CSV table of C-alpha atoms and ligand atoms in Angstrom, one decimal:
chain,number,residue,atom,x,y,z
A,28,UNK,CA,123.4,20.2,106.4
A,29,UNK,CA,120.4,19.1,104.2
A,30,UNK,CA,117.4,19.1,105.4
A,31,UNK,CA,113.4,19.0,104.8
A,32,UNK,CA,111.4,22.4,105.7
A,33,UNK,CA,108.0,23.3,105.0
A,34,UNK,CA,107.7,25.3,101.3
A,35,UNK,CA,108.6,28.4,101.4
A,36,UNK,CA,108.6,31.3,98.7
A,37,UNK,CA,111.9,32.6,98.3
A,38,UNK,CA,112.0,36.4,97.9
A,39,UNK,CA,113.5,37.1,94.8
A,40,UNK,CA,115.0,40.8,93.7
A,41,UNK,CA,112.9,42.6,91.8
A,42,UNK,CA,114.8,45.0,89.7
A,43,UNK,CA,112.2,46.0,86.8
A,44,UNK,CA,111.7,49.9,87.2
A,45,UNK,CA,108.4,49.6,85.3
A,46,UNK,CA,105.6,47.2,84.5
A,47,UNK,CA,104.3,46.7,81.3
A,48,UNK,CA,105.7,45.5,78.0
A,49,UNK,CA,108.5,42.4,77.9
A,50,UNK,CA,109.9,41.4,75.2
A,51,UNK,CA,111.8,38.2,74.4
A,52,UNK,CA,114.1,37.9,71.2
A,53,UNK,CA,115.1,35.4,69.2
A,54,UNK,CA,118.7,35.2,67.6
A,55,UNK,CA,120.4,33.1,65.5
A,56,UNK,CA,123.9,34.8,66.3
A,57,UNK,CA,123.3,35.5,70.0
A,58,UNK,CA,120.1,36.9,72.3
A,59,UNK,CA,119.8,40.4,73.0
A,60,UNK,CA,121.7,41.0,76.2
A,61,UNK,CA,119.9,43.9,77.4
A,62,UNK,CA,116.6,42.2,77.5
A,63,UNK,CA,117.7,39.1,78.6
A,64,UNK,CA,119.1,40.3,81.7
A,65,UNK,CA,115.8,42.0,82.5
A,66,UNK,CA,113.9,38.9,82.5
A,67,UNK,CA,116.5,37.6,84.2
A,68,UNK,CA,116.2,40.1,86.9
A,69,UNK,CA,112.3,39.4,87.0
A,70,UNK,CA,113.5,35.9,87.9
A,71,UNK,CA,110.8,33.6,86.5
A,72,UNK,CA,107.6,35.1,88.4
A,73,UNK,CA,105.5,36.6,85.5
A,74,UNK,CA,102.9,34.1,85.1
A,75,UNK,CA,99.0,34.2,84.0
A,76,UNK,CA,96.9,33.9,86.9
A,77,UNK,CA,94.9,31.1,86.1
A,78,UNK,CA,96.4,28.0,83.7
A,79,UNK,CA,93.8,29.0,81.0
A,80,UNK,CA,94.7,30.8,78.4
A,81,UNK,CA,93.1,31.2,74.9
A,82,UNK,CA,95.5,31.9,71.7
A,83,UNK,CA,94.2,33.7,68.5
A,84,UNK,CA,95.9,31.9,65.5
A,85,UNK,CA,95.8,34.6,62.7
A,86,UNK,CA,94.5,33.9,59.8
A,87,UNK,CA,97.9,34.6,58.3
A,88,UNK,CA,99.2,31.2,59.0
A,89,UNK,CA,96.9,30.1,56.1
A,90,UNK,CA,98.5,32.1,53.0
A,91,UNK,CA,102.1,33.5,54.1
A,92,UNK,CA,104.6,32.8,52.1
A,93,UNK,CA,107.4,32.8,54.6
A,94,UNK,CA,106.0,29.0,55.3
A,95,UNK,CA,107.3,26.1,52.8
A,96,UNK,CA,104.3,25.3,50.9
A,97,UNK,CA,102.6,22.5,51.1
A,98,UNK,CA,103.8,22.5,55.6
A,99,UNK,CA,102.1,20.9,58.1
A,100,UNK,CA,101.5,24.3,59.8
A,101,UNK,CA,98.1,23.7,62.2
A,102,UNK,CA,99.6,20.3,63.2
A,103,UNK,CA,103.0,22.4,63.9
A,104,UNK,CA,100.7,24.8,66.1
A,105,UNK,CA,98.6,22.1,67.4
A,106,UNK,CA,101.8,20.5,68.9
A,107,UNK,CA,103.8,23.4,70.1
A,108,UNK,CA,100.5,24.0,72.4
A,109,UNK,CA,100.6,20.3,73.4
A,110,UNK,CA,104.1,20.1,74.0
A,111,UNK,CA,103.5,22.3,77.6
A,112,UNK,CA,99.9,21.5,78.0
A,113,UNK,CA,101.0,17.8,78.1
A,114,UNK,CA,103.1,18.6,81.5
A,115,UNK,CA,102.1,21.3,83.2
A,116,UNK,CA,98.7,22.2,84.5
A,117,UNK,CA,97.8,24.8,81.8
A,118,UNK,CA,95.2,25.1,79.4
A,119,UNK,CA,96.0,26.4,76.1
A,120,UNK,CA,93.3,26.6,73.4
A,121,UNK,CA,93.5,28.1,70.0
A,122,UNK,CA,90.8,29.7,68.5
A,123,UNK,CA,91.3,31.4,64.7
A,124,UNK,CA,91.3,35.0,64.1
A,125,UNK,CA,91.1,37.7,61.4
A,126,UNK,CA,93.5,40.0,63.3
A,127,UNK,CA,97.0,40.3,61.8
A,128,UNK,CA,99.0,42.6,63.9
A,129,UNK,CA,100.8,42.7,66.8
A,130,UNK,CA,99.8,45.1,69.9
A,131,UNK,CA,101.8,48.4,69.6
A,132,UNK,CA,103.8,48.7,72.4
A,133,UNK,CA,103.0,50.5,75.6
A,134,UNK,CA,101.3,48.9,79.2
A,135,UNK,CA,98.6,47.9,77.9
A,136,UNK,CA,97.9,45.6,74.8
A,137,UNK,CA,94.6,45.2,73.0
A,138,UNK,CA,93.1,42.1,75.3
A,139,UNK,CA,94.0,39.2,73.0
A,140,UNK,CA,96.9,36.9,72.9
A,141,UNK,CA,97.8,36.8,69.4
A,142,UNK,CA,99.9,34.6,67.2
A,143,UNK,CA,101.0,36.1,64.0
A,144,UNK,CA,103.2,35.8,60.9
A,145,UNK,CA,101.7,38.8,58.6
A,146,UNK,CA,103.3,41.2,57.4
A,147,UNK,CA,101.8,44.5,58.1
A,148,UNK,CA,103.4,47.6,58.9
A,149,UNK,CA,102.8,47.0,62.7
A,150,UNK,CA,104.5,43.9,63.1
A,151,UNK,CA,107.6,44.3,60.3
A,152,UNK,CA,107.8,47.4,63.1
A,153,UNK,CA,108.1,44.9,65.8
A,154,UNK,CA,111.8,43.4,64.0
A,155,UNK,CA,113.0,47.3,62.8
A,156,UNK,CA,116.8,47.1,63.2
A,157,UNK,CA,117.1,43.2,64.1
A,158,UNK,CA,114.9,41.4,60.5
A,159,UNK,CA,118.0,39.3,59.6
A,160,UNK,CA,118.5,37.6,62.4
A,161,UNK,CA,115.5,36.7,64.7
A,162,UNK,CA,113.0,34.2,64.1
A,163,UNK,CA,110.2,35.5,66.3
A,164,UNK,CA,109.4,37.9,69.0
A,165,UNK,CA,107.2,37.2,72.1
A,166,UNK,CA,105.7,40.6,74.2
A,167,UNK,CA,104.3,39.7,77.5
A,168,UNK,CA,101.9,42.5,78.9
A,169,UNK,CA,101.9,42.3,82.9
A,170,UNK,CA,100.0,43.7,85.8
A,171,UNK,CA,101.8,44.7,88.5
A,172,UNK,CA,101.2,41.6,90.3
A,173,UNK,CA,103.2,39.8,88.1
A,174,UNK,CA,100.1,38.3,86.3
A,175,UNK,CA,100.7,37.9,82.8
A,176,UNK,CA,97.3,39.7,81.4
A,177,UNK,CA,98.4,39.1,77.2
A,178,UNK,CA,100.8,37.8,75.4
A,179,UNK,CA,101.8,38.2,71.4
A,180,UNK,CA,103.9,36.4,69.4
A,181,UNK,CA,104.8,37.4,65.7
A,182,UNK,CA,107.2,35.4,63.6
A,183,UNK,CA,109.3,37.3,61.9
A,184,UNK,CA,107.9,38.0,58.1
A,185,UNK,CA,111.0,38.0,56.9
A,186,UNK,CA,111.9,35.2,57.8
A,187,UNK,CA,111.5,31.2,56.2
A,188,UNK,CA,110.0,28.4,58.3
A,189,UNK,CA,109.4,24.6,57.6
A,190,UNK,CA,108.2,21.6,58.9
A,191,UNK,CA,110.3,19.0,56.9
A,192,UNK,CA,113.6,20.1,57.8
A,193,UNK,CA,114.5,22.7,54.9
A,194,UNK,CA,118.0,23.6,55.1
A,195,UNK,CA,118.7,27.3,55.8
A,196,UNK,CA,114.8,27.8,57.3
A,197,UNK,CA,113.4,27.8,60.6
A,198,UNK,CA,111.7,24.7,61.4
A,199,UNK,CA,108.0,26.4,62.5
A,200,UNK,CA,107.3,24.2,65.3
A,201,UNK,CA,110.4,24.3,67.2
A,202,UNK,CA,110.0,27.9,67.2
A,203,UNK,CA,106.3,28.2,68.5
A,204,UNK,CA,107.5,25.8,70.9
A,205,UNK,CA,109.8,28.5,72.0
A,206,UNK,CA,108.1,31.0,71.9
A,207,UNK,CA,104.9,30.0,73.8
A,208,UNK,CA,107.2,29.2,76.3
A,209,UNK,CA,108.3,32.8,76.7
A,210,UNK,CA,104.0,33.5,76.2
A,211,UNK,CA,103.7,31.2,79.5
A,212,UNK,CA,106.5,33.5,81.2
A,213,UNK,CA,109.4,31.2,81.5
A,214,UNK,CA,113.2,33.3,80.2
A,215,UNK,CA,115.6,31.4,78.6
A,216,UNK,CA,117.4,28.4,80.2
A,217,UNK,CA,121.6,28.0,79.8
A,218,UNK,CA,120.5,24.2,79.3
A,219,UNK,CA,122.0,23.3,76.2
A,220,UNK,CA,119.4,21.2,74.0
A,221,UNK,CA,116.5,22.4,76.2
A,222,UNK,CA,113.4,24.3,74.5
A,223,UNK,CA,114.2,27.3,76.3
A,224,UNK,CA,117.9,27.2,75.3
A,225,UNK,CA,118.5,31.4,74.4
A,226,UNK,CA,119.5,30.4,70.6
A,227,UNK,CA,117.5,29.3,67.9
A,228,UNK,CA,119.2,28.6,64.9
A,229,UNK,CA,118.2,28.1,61.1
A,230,UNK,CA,118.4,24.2,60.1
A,231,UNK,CA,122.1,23.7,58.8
A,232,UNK,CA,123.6,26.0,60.8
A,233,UNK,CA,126.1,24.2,63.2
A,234,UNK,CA,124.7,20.9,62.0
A,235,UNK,CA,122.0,21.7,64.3
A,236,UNK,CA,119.0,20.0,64.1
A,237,UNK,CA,115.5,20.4,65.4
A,238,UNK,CA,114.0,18.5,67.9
A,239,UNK,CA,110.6,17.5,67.8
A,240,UNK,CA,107.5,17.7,70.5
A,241,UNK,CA,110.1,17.2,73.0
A,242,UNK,CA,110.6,20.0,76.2
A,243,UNK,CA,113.9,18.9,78.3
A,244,UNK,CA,113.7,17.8,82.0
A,245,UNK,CA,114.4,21.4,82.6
A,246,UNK,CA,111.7,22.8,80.4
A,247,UNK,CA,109.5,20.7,82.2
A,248,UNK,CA,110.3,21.5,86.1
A,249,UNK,CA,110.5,25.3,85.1
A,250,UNK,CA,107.0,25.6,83.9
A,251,UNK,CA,105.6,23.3,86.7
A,252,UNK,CA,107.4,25.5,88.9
A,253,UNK,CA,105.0,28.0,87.4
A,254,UNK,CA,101.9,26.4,86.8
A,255,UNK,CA,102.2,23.0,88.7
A,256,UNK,CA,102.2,19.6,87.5
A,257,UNK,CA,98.9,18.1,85.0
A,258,UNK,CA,96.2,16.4,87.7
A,259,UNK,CA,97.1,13.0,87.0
A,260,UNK,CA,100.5,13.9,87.8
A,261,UNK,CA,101.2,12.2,91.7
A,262,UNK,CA,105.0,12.9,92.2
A,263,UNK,CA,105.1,16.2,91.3
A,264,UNK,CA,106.4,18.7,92.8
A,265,UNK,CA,109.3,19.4,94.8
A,266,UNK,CA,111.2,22.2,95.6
A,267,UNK,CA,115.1,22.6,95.7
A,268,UNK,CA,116.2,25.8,97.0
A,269,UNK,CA,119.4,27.1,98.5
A,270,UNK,CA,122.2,29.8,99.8
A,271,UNK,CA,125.5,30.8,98.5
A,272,UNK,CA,128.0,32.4,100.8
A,273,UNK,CA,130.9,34.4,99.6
A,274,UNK,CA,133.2,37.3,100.6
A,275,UNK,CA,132.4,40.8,98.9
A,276,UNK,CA,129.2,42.9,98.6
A,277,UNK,CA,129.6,42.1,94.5
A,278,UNK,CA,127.2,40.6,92.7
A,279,UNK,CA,128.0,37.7,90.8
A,280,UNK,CA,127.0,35.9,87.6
A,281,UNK,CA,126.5,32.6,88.7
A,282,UNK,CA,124.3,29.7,87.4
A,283,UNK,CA,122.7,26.7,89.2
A,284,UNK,CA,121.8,23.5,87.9
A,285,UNK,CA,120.8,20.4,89.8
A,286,UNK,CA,121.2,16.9,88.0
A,287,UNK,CA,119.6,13.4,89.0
A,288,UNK,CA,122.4,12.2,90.9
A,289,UNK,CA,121.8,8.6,89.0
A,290,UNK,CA,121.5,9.7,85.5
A,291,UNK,CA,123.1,13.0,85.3
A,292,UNK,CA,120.0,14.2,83.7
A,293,UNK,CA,120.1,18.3,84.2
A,294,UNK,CA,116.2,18.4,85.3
A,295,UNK,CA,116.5,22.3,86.7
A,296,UNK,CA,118.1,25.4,86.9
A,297,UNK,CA,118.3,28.9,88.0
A,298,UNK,CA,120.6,32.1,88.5
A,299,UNK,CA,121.5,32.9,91.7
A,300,UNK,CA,119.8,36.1,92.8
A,301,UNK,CA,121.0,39.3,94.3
A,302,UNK,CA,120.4,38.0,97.9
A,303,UNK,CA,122.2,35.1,97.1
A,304,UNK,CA,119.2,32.4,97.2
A,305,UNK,CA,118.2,30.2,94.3
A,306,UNK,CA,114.9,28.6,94.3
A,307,UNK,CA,114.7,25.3,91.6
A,308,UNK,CA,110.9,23.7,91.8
A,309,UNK,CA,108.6,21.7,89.9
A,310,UNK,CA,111.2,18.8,90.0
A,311,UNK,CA,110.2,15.0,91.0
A,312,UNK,CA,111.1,13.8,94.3
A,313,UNK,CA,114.5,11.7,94.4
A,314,UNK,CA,118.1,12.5,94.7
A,315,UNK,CA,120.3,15.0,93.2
A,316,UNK,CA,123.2,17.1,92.8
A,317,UNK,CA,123.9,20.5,92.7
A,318,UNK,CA,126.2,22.4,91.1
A,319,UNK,CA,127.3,26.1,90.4
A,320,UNK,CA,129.0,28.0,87.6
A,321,UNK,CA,130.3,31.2,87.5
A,322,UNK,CA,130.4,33.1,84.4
A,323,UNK,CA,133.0,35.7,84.4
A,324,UNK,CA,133.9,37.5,80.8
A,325,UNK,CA,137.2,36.6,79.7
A,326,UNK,CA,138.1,34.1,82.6
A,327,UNK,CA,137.4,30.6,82.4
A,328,UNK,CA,134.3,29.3,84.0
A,329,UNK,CA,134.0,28.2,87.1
A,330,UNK,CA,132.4,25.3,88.5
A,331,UNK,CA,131.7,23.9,92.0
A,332,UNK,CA,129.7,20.5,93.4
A,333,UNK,CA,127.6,22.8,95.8
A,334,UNK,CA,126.6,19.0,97.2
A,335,UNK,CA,123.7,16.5,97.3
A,336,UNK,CA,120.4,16.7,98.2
A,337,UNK,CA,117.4,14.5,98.6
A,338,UNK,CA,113.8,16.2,98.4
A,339,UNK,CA,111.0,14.2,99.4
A,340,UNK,CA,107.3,14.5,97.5
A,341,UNK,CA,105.9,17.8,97.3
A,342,UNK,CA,108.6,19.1,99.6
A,343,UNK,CA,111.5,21.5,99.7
A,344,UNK,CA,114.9,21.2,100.7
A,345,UNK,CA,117.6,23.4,101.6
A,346,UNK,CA,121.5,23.4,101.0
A,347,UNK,CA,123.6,26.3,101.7
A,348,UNK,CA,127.2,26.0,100.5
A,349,UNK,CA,129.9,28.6,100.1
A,350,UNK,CA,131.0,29.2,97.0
A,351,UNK,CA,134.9,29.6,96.4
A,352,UNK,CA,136.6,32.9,95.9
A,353,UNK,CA,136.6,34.6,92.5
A,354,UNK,CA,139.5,33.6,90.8
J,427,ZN,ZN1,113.6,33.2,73.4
């Protein structure tokens, strides 16, 4: 049933009605649903054209007060850029600026990628109805090609951040880490522990802790699959992607994930889209497994072995699997 074919793009719906303005939100309690599931729909295709892509670092950083004193906060920048430049193939530089505010919203922004915590009218604006909970909002401008043309991110001024681990603050460079992930174009991930998991919480809460410098194995193939691997990088990339069959014209909610059938490591994932295909790339050659999950409010979820596949270097492989009836 498995088998190697030439790369292929998989067609993925397109739902968005309009091009312009996206915006990723960060909650502590939960992530906005109704934004969530447009990037969702986009699938993860918004992505700058070329890997090179210049952040302006507002002067802000340097006296805000929502920032322990006495932080580590250009080394906390500094790494949150390293942490994808390190393995993927783009090139984020930061250069220092005098602007403080965030582009008003609309289709087109102002031109420069910035990265802000002030707290001007324009970007307390930016958190009106939602200051208590988020930690920072990302807006990607687009073209209608898809191409990511700007991208700002403004933590919220509101809101505390560390680097030492302060309980009941936001440690500052898990959430750049986070949020120049949605400034590359990647959505969240349902990976649990992964950079791109849809909740970041404040240190304490839920014991949870922040991790340090480090994307997931998910992280990782989902922003190769987006930018490719770094040059010196030989076994990447490879390309999973696959069919669902089931009765019904419905749409369902269903997850895929694909582990290193040796480890158990997840290393990518995706939703399934409207024509039933799922596409899971920038992963390393070997062998893996591939499950599915549906999520259906107030049932339990459902989970299926969808089987095992082997992909060869820089190649794609197929499964198609039928996936069992809705319960
Ligand atoms: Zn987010």
């Amino acid at each position: 049933m498995n088998r190697f074919v030439p790369a292929f793009s998989l067609i993925l719906a397109l739902t968005a009605a309009a091009f312009g303005g996206l915006v990723a939100s960060e909650s502590s309690e939960g992530n906005s649903a109704k934004q969530e599931q447009r990037s969702k729909d986009l699938g993860q295709r918004l992505r700058w054209k070329d890997g090179s892509i210049r952040i302006a670092v507002s002067d802000s950083f340097e006296s805000s007060t929502n920032i322990k004193f006495g932080s580590d906060v250009s080394g906390a920048i500094e790494r949150s850029l390293a942490a994808w430049r390190s393995v993927s193939a783009v090139d984020l530089v930061s250069v220092s600026s005098e602007r403080d505010s965030v582009s008003p919203s609309g289709n087109a922004g102002d031109g420069v990628s910035l990265l802000t915590i002030a707290g001007t009218s324009e970007n307390v604006l930016f958190f009106a109805g939602a200051a208590d909970l988020l930690s920072a909002k990302t807006r990607v401008f687009y073209n209608r090609r898809g191409q990511i043309t700007e991208a700002d991110i403004v933590l919220n001024p509101f809101a505390q951040f560390s680097t030492d681990g302060t309980y009941g603050t936001f440690d500052l460079e898990a959430t750049l880490r986070h949020e120049i992930g949605h400034l590359l174009g990647l959505t969240h991930s349902e990976v649990a522990g992964s950079t791109m998991y849809a909740s970041v919480t404040r240190i304490g809460a839920l014991g949870s802790r922040p991790v340090r410098g480090l994307l997931s194995a998910d992280d990782v193939s989902t922003v190769r699959a987006l930018y490719g691997s770094p040059e010196d990088e030989e076994r990447c990339c490879s390309v999973i992607t696959g069919r669902l069959t089931f009765s019904g014209k419905a749409h369902r909610d269903i997850s895929i994930w694909v582990q290193e059938k040796v480890s158990g490591r997840v290393v990518g994932s995706a939703k399934l889209a409207r024509n039933r295909s799922f596409k899971i790339a920038g992963l390393y050659s070997g062998d893996y497994e591939v499950y599915a999950n549906e999520n259906s409010p107030g049932k339990a979820s459902q989970t299926q072995f969808l089987g095992e596949v082997t992909v060869a270097e820089r190649k794609s492989s197929v499964i198609v699997s039928r996936f069992a009836k809705r319960r």
